[in-house]
PDB file of C-alpha atoms in Angstrom:
ATOM      1  CA  MET U1414      -0.219  -0.086   0.392  1.00  0.00           C
ATOM      2  CA  GLN U1415       0.958   3.433  -0.690  1.00  0.00           C
ATOM      3  CA  TRP U1416       0.634   6.527   1.161  1.00  0.00           C
ATOM      4  CA  THR U1417      -0.764   9.394  -0.281  1.00  0.00           C
ATOM      5  CA  LYS U1418      -2.298  11.563   2.791  1.00  0.00           C
ATOM      6  CA  LYS U1419      -1.324  15.593   3.723  1.00  0.00           C
ATOM      7  CA  ASP U1420      -1.979  15.272   6.632  1.00  0.00           C
ATOM      8  CA  VAL U1421      -3.030  13.090  10.161  1.00  0.00           C
ATOM      9  CA  LEU U1422      -6.334  15.440  11.376  1.00  0.00           C
ATOM     10  CA  ASP U1423      -9.213  12.566  12.615  1.00  0.00           C
ATOM     11  CA  ILE U1424      -9.844   8.986  12.991  1.00  0.00           C
ATOM     12  CA  GLU U1425     -12.767   9.773  10.365  1.00  0.00           C
ATOM     13  CA  SER U1426     -10.563  10.831   7.490  1.00  0.00           C
ATOM     14  CA  LEU U1427      -8.490   7.504   7.835  1.00  0.00           C
ATOM     15  CA  SER U1428      -9.666   4.234   5.485  1.00  0.00           C
ATOM     16  CA  VAL U1429      -9.351   1.119   7.905  1.00  0.00           C
ATOM     17  CA  ASP U1430      -6.595  -0.251   5.865  1.00  0.00           C
ATOM     18  CA  GLU U1431      -5.014   3.085   6.185  1.00  0.00           C
ATOM     19  CA  ILE U1432      -5.048   2.386   9.881  1.00  0.00           C
ATOM     20  CA  GLU U1433      -4.013  -1.343   8.918  1.00  0.00           C
ATOM     21  CA  PHE U1434      -1.306   0.054   7.207  1.00  0.00           C
ATOM     22  CA  ILE U1435      -0.040   2.754  10.168  1.00  0.00           C
ATOM     23  CA  PHE U1436      -0.178  -0.392  12.249  1.00  0.00           C
ATOM     24  CA  GLU U1437       1.565  -2.805   9.922  1.00  0.00           C
ATOM     25  CA  THR U1438       4.782   0.158   9.762  1.00  0.00           C
ATOM     26  CA  ALA U1439       4.286   0.740  13.418  1.00  0.00           C
ATOM     27  CA  PHE U1440       4.874  -3.052  14.781  1.00  0.00           C
ATOM     28  CA  GLY U1441       7.927  -2.766  12.316  1.00  0.00           C
ATOM     29  CA  LEU U1442       9.695   0.159  13.675  1.00  0.00           C
ATOM     30  CA  ARG U1443       9.210  -0.297  17.212  1.00  0.00           C
ATOM     31  CA  GLU U1444      11.684  -3.526  18.167  1.00  0.00           C
ATOM     32  CA  ILE U1445      14.371  -0.004  17.328  1.00  0.00           C
ATOM     33  CA  SER U1446      13.303   1.542  20.379  1.00  0.00           C
ATOM     34  CA  GLU U1447      14.858  -2.225  21.512  1.00  0.00           C
ATOM     35  CA  ARG U1448      18.001  -1.705  20.380  1.00  0.00           C
ATOM     36  CA  PRO U1449      21.267  -0.596  22.484  1.00  0.00           C
ATOM     37  CA  ILE U1450      21.476   1.717  20.094  1.00  0.00           C
ATOM     38  CA  LYS U1451      18.458   4.028  19.908  1.00  0.00           C
ATOM     39  CA  LYS U1452      19.062   5.621  16.306  1.00  0.00           C
ATOM     40  CA  VAL U1453      18.490   4.503  13.081  1.00  0.00           C
ATOM     41  CA  PRO U1454      18.895   7.234   9.886  1.00  0.00           C
ATOM     42  CA  THR U1455      16.166   7.072   8.100  1.00  0.00           C
ATOM     43  CA  LEU U1456      14.140  10.341   8.525  1.00  0.00           C
ATOM     44  CA  ARG U1457      17.965  12.648   8.427  1.00  0.00           C
ATOM     45  CA  GLY U1458      17.849  15.499   7.430  1.00  0.00           C
ATOM     46  CA  GLN U1459      14.432  15.909   7.843  1.00  0.00           C
ATOM     47  CA  THR U1460      12.738  19.454  10.759  1.00  0.00           C
ATOM     48  CA  ILE U1461      10.435  18.054  12.076  1.00  0.00           C
ATOM     49  CA  VAL U1462       8.782  20.975  14.728  1.00  0.00           C
ATOM     50  CA  LEU U1463       6.440  20.574  17.531  1.00  0.00           C
ATOM     51  CA  LEU U1464       4.006  23.648  18.267  1.00  0.00           C
ATOM     52  CA  PHE U1465       1.978  22.562  21.686  1.00  0.00           C
ATOM     53  CA  LEU U1466      -0.024  25.480  22.454  1.00  0.00           C
ATOM     54  CA  GLU U1467      -1.512  23.039  25.515  1.00  0.00           C
ATOM     55  CA  PRO U1468      -0.098  21.375  28.437  1.00  0.00           C
ATOM     56  CA  SER U1469       1.849  18.573  27.630  1.00  0.00           C
ATOM     57  CA  THR U1470       3.499  15.852  29.067  1.00  0.00           C
ATOM     58  CA  ARG U1471       3.462  11.926  27.330  1.00  0.00           C
ATOM     59  CA  THR U1472       1.735  13.234  24.484  1.00  0.00           C
ATOM     60  CA  ARG U1473       5.097  15.820  23.856  1.00  0.00           C
ATOM     61  CA  VAL U1474       7.566  13.311  25.134  1.00  0.00           C
ATOM     62  CA  SER U1475       6.163  10.404  22.922  1.00  0.00           C
ATOM     63  CA  PHE U1476       6.311  13.028  19.827  1.00  0.00           C
ATOM     64  CA  ASP U1477       9.745  14.256  20.071  1.00  0.00           C
ATOM     65  CA  ILE U1478      11.795  10.826  21.089  1.00  0.00           C
ATOM     66  CA  ALA U1479       9.816   9.495  17.791  1.00  0.00           C
ATOM     67  CA  ALA U1480      10.846  11.871  15.870  1.00  0.00           C
ATOM     68  CA  LYS U1481      14.744  11.205  17.141  1.00  0.00           C
ATOM     69  CA  ARG U1482      14.422   7.631  16.520  1.00  0.00           C
ATOM     70  CA  LEU U1483      13.575   8.203  13.050  1.00  0.00           C
ATOM     71  CA  SER U1484      17.246  10.636  13.584  1.00  0.00           C
ATOM     72  CA  ALA U1485      15.244  13.622  12.586  1.00  0.00           C
ATOM     73  CA  ASP U1486      15.590  17.310  14.246  1.00  0.00           C
ATOM     74  CA  SER U1487      12.408  18.171  16.339  1.00  0.00           C
ATOM     75  CA  ILE U1488      11.755  21.756  16.990  1.00  0.00           C
ATOM     76  CA  ALA U1489      10.047  21.759  20.571  1.00  0.00           C
ATOM     77  CA  ILE U1490       7.689  25.189  21.153  1.00  0.00           C
ATOM     78  CA  ALA U1491       4.843  25.866  23.476  1.00  0.00           C
ATOM     79  CA  ALA U1492       2.396  28.046  24.181  1.00  0.00           C
ATOM     80  CA  ALA U1493       4.176  30.553  26.921  1.00  0.00           C
ATOM     81  CA  SER U1494       7.149  31.217  24.543  1.00  0.00           C
ATOM     82  CA  SER U1495       5.106  32.079  21.348  1.00  0.00           C
ATOM     83  CA  SER U1496       4.709  35.239  19.839  1.00  0.00           C
ATOM     84  CA  ILE U1497       0.864  34.651  20.074  1.00  0.00           C
ATOM     85  CA  VAL U1498       2.060  36.029  23.421  1.00  0.00           C
ATOM     86  CA  LYS U1499       2.323  39.084  22.194  1.00  0.00           C
ATOM     87  CA  GLY U1500      -0.774  38.702  19.718  1.00  0.00           C
ATOM     88  CA  GLU U1501      -0.123  37.516  16.851  1.00  0.00           C
ATOM     89  CA  THR U1502      -2.517  35.242  14.854  1.00  0.00           C
ATOM     90  CA  LEU U1503      -2.329  31.067  15.072  1.00  0.00           C
ATOM     91  CA  ILE U1504      -1.662  30.932  10.896  1.00  0.00           C
ATOM     92  CA  ASP U1505       1.041  33.812  10.985  1.00  0.00           C
ATOM     93  CA  THR U1506       2.437  31.820  13.207  1.00  0.00           C
ATOM     94  CA  ALA U1507       2.570  28.934  10.892  1.00  0.00           C
ATOM     95  CA  ARG U1508       3.180  30.238   8.091  1.00  0.00           C
ATOM     96  CA  ASN U1509       6.041  31.925   9.550  1.00  0.00           C
ATOM     97  CA  LEU U1510       7.261  28.517  10.418  1.00  0.00           C
ATOM     98  CA  GLN U1511       6.431  27.273   7.760  1.00  0.00           C
ATOM     99  CA  ALA U1512       8.969  29.876   5.634  1.00  0.00           C
ATOM    100  CA  MET U1513      11.469  28.624   7.613  1.00  0.00           C
ATOM    101  CA  LYS U1514      11.800  25.349   5.735  1.00  0.00           C
ATOM    102  CA  PRO U1515      10.077  22.232   8.201  1.00  0.00           C
ATOM    103  CA  ASP U1516       8.458  18.967   6.849  1.00  0.00           C
ATOM    104  CA  ILE U1517       5.660  18.452   9.558  1.00  0.00           C
ATOM    105  CA  LEU U1518       4.203  20.396  11.969  1.00  0.00           C
ATOM    106  CA  VAL U1519       2.519  18.341  14.616  1.00  0.00           C
ATOM    107  CA  VAL U1520       0.023  20.309  16.421  1.00  0.00           C
ATOM    108  CA  ARG U1521      -1.617  20.606  19.483  1.00  0.00           C
ATOM    109  CA  HIS U1522      -4.382  23.794  20.823  1.00  0.00           C
ATOM    110  CA  SER U1523      -6.836  24.228  22.718  1.00  0.00           C
ATOM    111  CA  SER U1524      -9.520  25.075  20.717  1.00  0.00           C
ATOM    112  CA  ALA U1525     -11.640  22.313  18.215  1.00  0.00           C
ATOM    113  CA  GLY U1526     -10.321  22.579  14.757  1.00  0.00           C
ATOM    114  CA  ALA U1527      -7.161  24.405  14.335  1.00  0.00           C
ATOM    115  CA  PRO U1528      -4.586  21.786  12.587  1.00  0.00           C
ATOM    116  CA  HIS U1529      -7.411  21.868  10.295  1.00  0.00           C
ATOM    117  CA  LEU U1530      -7.331  24.765  10.214  1.00  0.00           C
ATOM    118  CA  LEU U1531      -3.230  25.196   9.947  1.00  0.00           C
ATOM    119  CA  ALA U1532      -3.518  22.251   7.293  1.00  0.00           C
ATOM    120  CA  ARG U1533      -5.773  24.383   4.947  1.00  0.00           C
ATOM    121  CA  ASN U1534      -3.637  27.077   5.166  1.00  0.00           C
ATOM    122  CA  LEU U1535      -0.195  25.143   4.930  1.00  0.00           C
ATOM    123  CA  ASP U1536       1.977  23.342   2.605  1.00  0.00           C
ATOM    124  CA  ILE U1537       3.378  21.156   5.228  1.00  0.00           C
ATOM    125  CA  SER U1538       2.177  18.235   6.843  1.00  0.00           C
ATOM    126  CA  VAL U1539      -0.293  18.876   9.695  1.00  0.00           C
ATOM    127  CA  ILE U1540      -0.857  15.673  13.051  1.00  0.00           C
ATOM    128  CA  ASN U1541      -2.900  16.618  15.285  1.00  0.00           C
ATOM    129  CA  ALA U1542      -1.766  16.883  18.411  1.00  0.00           C
ATOM    130  CA  GLY U1543      -5.411  17.014  20.291  1.00  0.00           C
ATOM    131  CA  ASP U1544      -7.382  19.805  19.368  1.00  0.00           C
ATOM    132  CA  GLY U1545     -10.064  20.606  22.230  1.00  0.00           C
ATOM    133  CA  MET U1546     -12.716  18.212  22.827  1.00  0.00           C
ATOM    134  CA  HIS U1547     -12.767  17.293  19.198  1.00  0.00           C
ATOM    135  CA  ALA U1548      -9.912  14.976  18.970  1.00  0.00           C
ATOM    136  CA  HIS U1549      -6.516  12.801  19.194  1.00  0.00           C
ATOM    137  CA  PRO U1550      -6.105  10.589  16.779  1.00  0.00           C
ATOM    138  CA  THR U1551      -2.646   8.820  18.041  1.00  0.00           C
ATOM    139  CA  GLN U1552      -4.152   8.679  21.099  1.00  0.00           C
ATOM    140  CA  ALA U1553      -6.838   6.387  19.300  1.00  0.00           C
ATOM    141  CA  LEU U1554      -4.710   5.006  16.693  1.00  0.00           C
ATOM    142  CA  LEU U1555      -2.582   3.579  20.064  1.00  0.00           C
ATOM    143  CA  ASP U1556      -4.451   2.793  21.833  1.00  0.00           C
ATOM    144  CA  MET U1557      -6.241   0.195  19.095  1.00  0.00           C
ATOM    145  CA  MET U1558      -2.847  -0.552  18.257  1.00  0.00           C
ATOM    146  CA  THR U1559      -2.460  -2.049  22.148  1.00  0.00           C
ATOM    147  CA  VAL U1560      -4.817  -4.025  22.192  1.00  0.00           C
ATOM    148  CA  LYS U1561      -5.031  -5.481  18.945  1.00  0.00           C
ATOM    149  CA  GLU U1562      -1.200  -6.859  19.080  1.00  0.00           C
ATOM    150  CA  ASN U1563      -2.452  -8.273  23.062  1.00  0.00           C
ATOM    151  CA  LYS U1564      -5.235  -9.736  21.180  1.00  0.00           C
ATOM    152  CA  GLY U1565      -5.330 -10.383  18.162  1.00  0.00           C
ATOM    153  CA  ARG U1566      -7.199  -9.022  16.789  1.00  0.00           C
ATOM    154  CA  ILE U1567     -10.568  -5.490  17.043  1.00  0.00           C
ATOM    155  CA  ASP U1568     -12.837  -6.801  15.447  1.00  0.00           C
ATOM    156  CA  GLY U1569     -15.771  -7.872  17.740  1.00  0.00           C
ATOM    157  CA  LEU U1570     -14.743  -6.767  20.853  1.00  0.00           C
ATOM    158  CA  LYS U1571     -16.314  -5.245  23.685  1.00  0.00           C
ATOM    159  CA  VAL U1572     -15.199  -1.697  23.749  1.00  0.00           C
ATOM    160  CA  SER U1573     -15.793  -0.080  27.660  1.00  0.00           C
ATOM    161  CA  ILE U1574     -15.286   3.737  27.490  1.00  0.00           C
ATOM    162  CA  ILE U1575     -16.033   4.987  30.818  1.00  0.00           C
ATOM    163  CA  GLY U1576     -14.713   8.571  32.841  1.00  0.00           C
ATOM    164  CA  ASP U1577     -15.945  11.938  31.600  1.00  0.00           C
ATOM    165  CA  ILE U1578     -17.007  11.517  28.238  1.00  0.00           C
ATOM    166  CA  ALA U1579     -18.594  15.313  27.172  1.00  0.00           C
ATOM    167  CA  HIS U1580     -15.658  16.216  27.175  1.00  0.00           C
ATOM    168  CA  SER U1581     -12.767  14.639  25.912  1.00  0.00           C
ATOM    169  CA  ARG U1582     -10.757  14.300  23.009  1.00  0.00           C
ATOM    170  CA  VAL U1583      -9.942  10.462  23.467  1.00  0.00           C
ATOM    171  CA  ALA U1584     -13.138   9.220  23.743  1.00  0.00           C
ATOM    172  CA  ARG U1585     -14.608  10.564  20.726  1.00  0.00           C
ATOM    173  CA  SER U1586     -11.566   9.101  18.108  1.00  0.00           C
ATOM    174  CA  ASN U1587     -11.827   5.393  20.434  1.00  0.00           C
ATOM    175  CA  ILE U1588     -15.972   5.598  19.659  1.00  0.00           C
ATOM    176  CA  ALA U1589     -15.222   6.351  15.853  1.00  0.00           C
ATOM    177  CA  GLY U1590     -11.529   4.113  16.115  1.00  0.00           C
ATOM    178  CA  PHE U1591     -13.438   1.297  17.469  1.00  0.00           C
ATOM    179  CA  THR U1592     -16.739   1.176  15.931  1.00  0.00           C
ATOM    180  CA  LYS U1593     -14.260   1.343  11.848  1.00  0.00           C
ATOM    181  CA  MET U1594     -12.949  -1.817  13.209  1.00  0.00           C
ATOM    182  CA  GLY U1595     -15.457  -3.586  14.210  1.00  0.00           C
ATOM    183  CA  ALA U1596     -16.103  -3.237  17.961  1.00  0.00           C
ATOM    184  CA  ARG U1597     -18.688  -2.581  19.556  1.00  0.00           C
ATOM    185  CA  VAL U1598     -18.369  -0.103  21.592  1.00  0.00           C
ATOM    186  CA  SER U1599     -20.255   1.434  24.985  1.00  0.00           C
ATOM    187  CA  VAL U1600     -20.269   4.485  27.009  1.00  0.00           C
ATOM    188  CA  ALA U1601     -20.946   5.196  31.221  1.00  0.00           C
ATOM    189  CA  GLY U1602     -20.683   8.233  33.547  1.00  0.00           C
ATOM    190  CA  PRO U1603     -21.893  10.674  34.950  1.00  0.00           C
ATOM    191  CA  PRO U1604     -24.852  11.542  33.097  1.00  0.00           C
ATOM    192  CA  THR U1605     -23.665  15.718  33.382  1.00  0.00           C
ATOM    193  CA  MET U1606     -20.471  14.173  31.350  1.00  0.00           C
ATOM    194  CA  MET U1607     -22.665  11.967  29.023  1.00  0.00           C
ATOM    195  CA  PRO U1608     -23.068  14.322  26.443  1.00  0.00           C
ATOM    196  CA  ALA U1609     -26.649  14.124  24.423  1.00  0.00           C
ATOM    197  CA  GLY U1610     -26.432  12.023  21.234  1.00  0.00           C
ATOM    198  CA  ILE U1611     -23.568  10.234  21.350  1.00  0.00           C
ATOM    199  CA  GLU U1612     -25.264   7.303  20.412  1.00  0.00           C
ATOM    200  CA  GLN U1613     -25.706   9.428  16.800  1.00  0.00           C
ATOM    201  CA  LEU U1614     -21.202   7.898  16.997  1.00  0.00           C
ATOM    202  CA  GLY U1615     -21.451   5.026  17.248  1.00  0.00           C
ATOM    203  CA  ALA U1616     -21.347   4.342  20.817  1.00  0.00           C
ATOM    204  CA  TYR U1617     -24.013   3.565  23.158  1.00  0.00           C
ATOM    205  CA  VAL U1618     -24.634   4.441  26.656  1.00  0.00           C
ATOM    206  CA  ALA U1619     -24.740   1.144  28.767  1.00  0.00           C
ATOM    207  CA  PRO U1620     -26.781   0.676  31.149  1.00  0.00           C
ATOM    208  CA  ASP U1621     -25.487   1.560  34.550  1.00  0.00           C
ATOM    209  CA  MET U1622     -21.433   0.606  35.482  1.00  0.00           C
ATOM    210  CA  ASP U1623     -21.409  -2.551  36.479  1.00  0.00           C
ATOM    211  CA  ALA U1624     -22.436  -3.904  33.833  1.00  0.00           C
ATOM    212  CA  ALA U1625     -19.891  -1.752  31.064  1.00  0.00           C
ATOM    213  CA  VAL U1626     -16.832  -3.014  33.084  1.00  0.00           C
ATOM    214  CA  SER U1627     -18.417  -6.133  33.235  1.00  0.00           C
ATOM    215  CA  GLU U1628     -19.557  -7.563  29.789  1.00  0.00           C
ATOM    216  CA  ALA U1629     -16.924  -5.500  28.995  1.00  0.00           C
ATOM    217  CA  ASP U1630     -12.612  -6.819  26.383  1.00  0.00           C
ATOM    218  CA  VAL U1631     -11.349  -3.126  26.690  1.00  0.00           C
ATOM    219  CA  ILE U1632     -12.234  -1.051  29.211  1.00  0.00           C
ATOM    220  CA  ILE U1633     -11.266   2.375  28.573  1.00  0.00           C
ATOM    221  CA  LEU U1634     -10.512   4.776  31.379  1.00  0.00           C
ATOM    222  CA  LEU U1635     -10.566   8.465  31.231  1.00  0.00           C
ATOM    223  CA  ARG U1636     -10.444  10.664  34.077  1.00  0.00           C
ATOM    224  CA  ILE U1637     -12.796  14.055  34.602  1.00  0.00           C
ATOM    225  CA  GLN U1638     -11.297  16.503  32.533  1.00  0.00           C
ATOM    226  CA  LYS U1639     -11.675  19.900  35.154  1.00  0.00           C
ATOM    227  CA  GLU U1640     -10.026  22.002  32.697  1.00  0.00           C
ATOM    228  CA  ARG U1641     -12.849  21.801  30.310  1.00  0.00           C
ATOM    229  CA  GLN U1642     -15.088  22.588  33.174  1.00  0.00           C
ATOM    230  CA  ARG U1643     -16.503  26.348  34.273  1.00  0.00           C
ATOM    231  CA  ARG U1644     -17.679  23.861  37.056  1.00  0.00           C
ATOM    232  CA  PHE U1645     -17.116  20.467  39.300  1.00  0.00           C
ATOM    233  CA  LEU U1646     -19.869  18.873  37.322  1.00  0.00           C
ATOM    234  CA  PHE U1647     -19.924  15.576  40.476  1.00  0.00           C
ATOM    235  CA  PRO U1648     -20.934  16.570  43.990  1.00  0.00           C
ATOM    236  CA  SER U1649     -16.972  15.520  45.198  1.00  0.00           C
ATOM    237  CA  GLU U1650     -13.789  12.943  44.092  1.00  0.00           C
ATOM    238  CA  ARG U1651     -14.995  10.788  46.209  1.00  0.00           C
ATOM    239  CA  GLU U1652     -18.705  10.143  45.503  1.00  0.00           C
ATOM    240  CA  TYR U1653     -17.097  10.068  41.515  1.00  0.00           C
ATOM    241  CA  ALA U1654     -15.199   7.157  42.574  1.00  0.00           C
ATOM    242  CA  ALA U1655     -17.136   4.362  44.701  1.00  0.00           C
ATOM    243  CA  ARG U1656     -20.195   5.349  42.027  1.00  0.00           C
ATOM    244  CA  TYR U1657     -17.681   5.270  38.208  1.00  0.00           C
ATOM    245  CA  GLY U1658     -14.385   4.399  40.016  1.00  0.00           C
ATOM    246  CA  LEU U1659     -12.699   1.081  38.580  1.00  0.00           C
ATOM    247  CA  ASN U1660     -12.179   0.434  42.534  1.00  0.00           C
ATOM    248  CA  ALA U1661     -11.485  -4.638  43.438  1.00  0.00           C
ATOM    249  CA  ALA U1662     -14.279  -4.469  44.240  1.00  0.00           C
ATOM    250  CA  ARG U1663     -15.546  -4.380  40.458  1.00  0.00           C
ATOM    251  CA  LEU U1664     -12.099  -5.242  38.873  1.00  0.00           C
ATOM    252  CA  ARG U1665     -13.205  -8.696  40.558  1.00  0.00           C
ATOM    253  CA  ARG U1666     -15.089  -8.881  38.468  1.00  0.00           C
ATOM    254  CA  ILE U1667     -13.805  -7.222  35.181  1.00  0.00           C
ATOM    255  CA  LYS U1668     -13.242 -10.213  32.305  1.00  0.00           C
ATOM    256  CA  PRO U1669     -10.383 -12.892  33.355  1.00  0.00           C
ATOM    257  CA  ASP U1670      -8.493 -11.781  29.688  1.00  0.00           C
ATOM    258  CA  ALA U1671     -10.286  -8.468  30.514  1.00  0.00           C
ATOM    259  CA  LEU U1672      -7.306  -4.778  29.240  1.00  0.00           C
ATOM    260  CA  ILE U1673      -7.335  -1.667  30.827  1.00  0.00           C
ATOM    261  CA  LEU U1674      -6.433   1.158  29.080  1.00  0.00           C
ATOM    262  CA  HIS U1675      -6.216   4.820  30.599  1.00  0.00           C
ATOM    263  CA  PRO U1676      -4.504   7.231  28.153  1.00  0.00           C
ATOM    264  CA  GLY U1677      -2.794   9.173  31.458  1.00  0.00           C
ATOM    265  CA  PRO U1678      -2.347  11.055  33.238  1.00  0.00           C
ATOM    266  CA  ILE U1679      -4.200   9.222  35.451  1.00  0.00           C
ATOM    267  CA  ASN U1680      -5.729   9.735  38.836  1.00  0.00           C
ATOM    268  CA  ARG U1681      -4.897   6.983  41.574  1.00  0.00           C
ATOM    269  CA  GLY U1682      -8.232   6.396  43.336  1.00  0.00           C
ATOM    270  CA  VAL U1683     -10.258   8.699  41.673  1.00  0.00           C
ATOM    271  CA  GLU U1684     -11.372   6.450  38.092  1.00  0.00           C
ATOM    272  CA  ILE U1685      -8.991   4.029  38.705  1.00  0.00           C
ATOM    273  CA  ALA U1686      -7.466   2.703  42.134  1.00  0.00           C
ATOM    274  CA  PRO U1687      -4.210   1.286  42.624  1.00  0.00           C
ATOM    275  CA  GLU U1688      -5.170  -2.321  41.865  1.00  0.00           C
ATOM    276  CA  ALA U1689      -6.080  -1.784  38.249  1.00  0.00           C
ATOM    277  CA  ALA U1690      -3.578   0.182  37.371  1.00  0.00           C
ATOM    278  CA  ASP U1691      -0.516  -1.703  39.237  1.00  0.00           C
ATOM    279  CA  GLY U1692      -2.834  -5.429  38.208  1.00  0.00           C
ATOM    280  CA  PRO U1693      -2.495  -7.875  35.440  1.00  0.00           C
ATOM    281  CA  HIS U1694      -4.998  -6.194  32.992  1.00  0.00           C
ATOM    282  CA  SER U1695      -3.162  -3.090  33.251  1.00  0.00           C
ATOM    283  CA  VAL U1696      -1.793  -2.362  29.567  1.00  0.00           C
ATOM    284  CA  ILE U1697      -1.859   1.212  30.663  1.00  0.00           C
ATOM    285  CA  LEU U1698       2.593   1.483  29.996  1.00  0.00           C
ATOM    286  CA  ASP U1699       1.690  -0.190  27.024  1.00  0.00           C
ATOM    287  CA  GLN U1700       0.422   2.044  25.543  1.00  0.00           C
ATOM    288  CA  VAL U1701       3.477   4.875  26.602  1.00  0.00           C
ATOM    289  CA  THR U1702       6.195   2.869  24.328  1.00  0.00           C
ATOM    290  CA  ASN U1703       3.628   1.734  21.026  1.00  0.00           C
ATOM    291  CA  GLY U1704       2.770   5.246  21.490  1.00  0.00           C
ATOM    292  CA  VAL U1705       6.487   6.207  20.305  1.00  0.00           C
ATOM    293  CA  ALA U1706       6.388   3.296  17.447  1.00  0.00           C
ATOM    294  CA  LEU U1707       2.731   4.919  16.279  1.00  0.00           C
ATOM    295  CA  ARG U1708       4.331   8.453  15.628  1.00  0.00           C
ATOM    296  CA  MET U1709       7.787   6.929  13.969  1.00  0.00           C
ATOM    297  CA  ALA U1710       5.413   5.484  11.742  1.00  0.00           C
ATOM    298  CA  LEU U1711       3.666   8.929  10.990  1.00  0.00           C
ATOM    299  CA  PHE U1712       7.247  10.672  10.589  1.00  0.00           C
ATOM    300  CA  TYR U1713       7.693   7.513   8.262  1.00  0.00           C
ATOM    301  CA  LEU U1714       5.156   7.691   6.127  1.00  0.00           C
ATOM    302  CA  LEU U1715       4.254  11.624   5.647  1.00  0.00           C
ATOM    303  CA  ALA U1716       7.755  11.831   4.899  1.00  0.00           C
ATOM    304  CA  GLY U1717       6.935   9.404   1.893  1.00  0.00           C
ATOM    305  CA  GLY U1718       7.363   5.923   3.505  1.00  0.00           C
ATOM    306  CA  VAL U1719      10.326   4.491   0.681  1.00  0.00           C
ATOM    307  CA  ARG U1720      13.299   4.642   3.156  1.00  0.00           C
ATOM    308  CA  ASP U1721      14.137   0.980   4.946  1.00  0.00           C
ATOM    309  CA  ALA U1722      14.983   2.487   7.848  1.00  0.00           C
ATOM    310  CA  ASN U1723      17.148  -0.364   8.852  1.00  0.00           C
ATOM    311  CA  VAL U1724      20.097   0.929   6.005  1.00  0.00           C
ATOM    312  CA  ASP U1725      19.136   4.686   4.233  1.00  0.00           C
TER     313      ASP U1725
END
């Protein structure tokens, strides 16, 4: 298969074949991170700009390491150190960056649609690293990659996404991704954090938390997105943990081979108990490891994907 897309902006614009091609490429590149010398010259001479206008640890570092593993030069820019704080528009900032001839721009922004706006106005490739409450395609891709690695398939699985669905771009991208790949997706959480019309995205609302947990092959827990709530939409974190957290009692009722995922950062004792986060069902750190390989694959494919990662 030949990769033809200029940008990676959301899951909806990727076909099943393209998603499978990304997985195949990522699984092939993952072993580079296991070598004594974790670097290949594949993208030597290319420049990748990481424009992160929202806080991030895992995603920004993951993109940065992915670029360096392929020998690309990476430059990270945060909101506080950009000219946006001086009043420059996002497009003007991006056009100035493009004038310095980078090859790929990775952007995270608090406004939904910002990466799409830049993709329409720039000639270089754009990757969406998270835009508002809209989409986080690379998180969904690495989540699906982790499930496929551990289950051998995605088609036919029951996936439960639990937590603050309303404010989660991860939830929206995972609903789009897992349903596209043939899984049955349910969502569960407080009514105040459940958006109206969520069924139109392809998910169904589980009748209660216990049903969502006990029937699932894959459980994806989400943290409460307080930074996107004008006021806390639940009486207390203690009550949230009791009613919607994956605690020790609920952990005993999940399937023996169920997987537990979390995009991070986790809030121990709130949406997930330590026994669940650190236990045998958890693949949370596998997600982080796969995130580097997945982002290496996207850089490789957007750069042309024709050079041998080991020798060129």
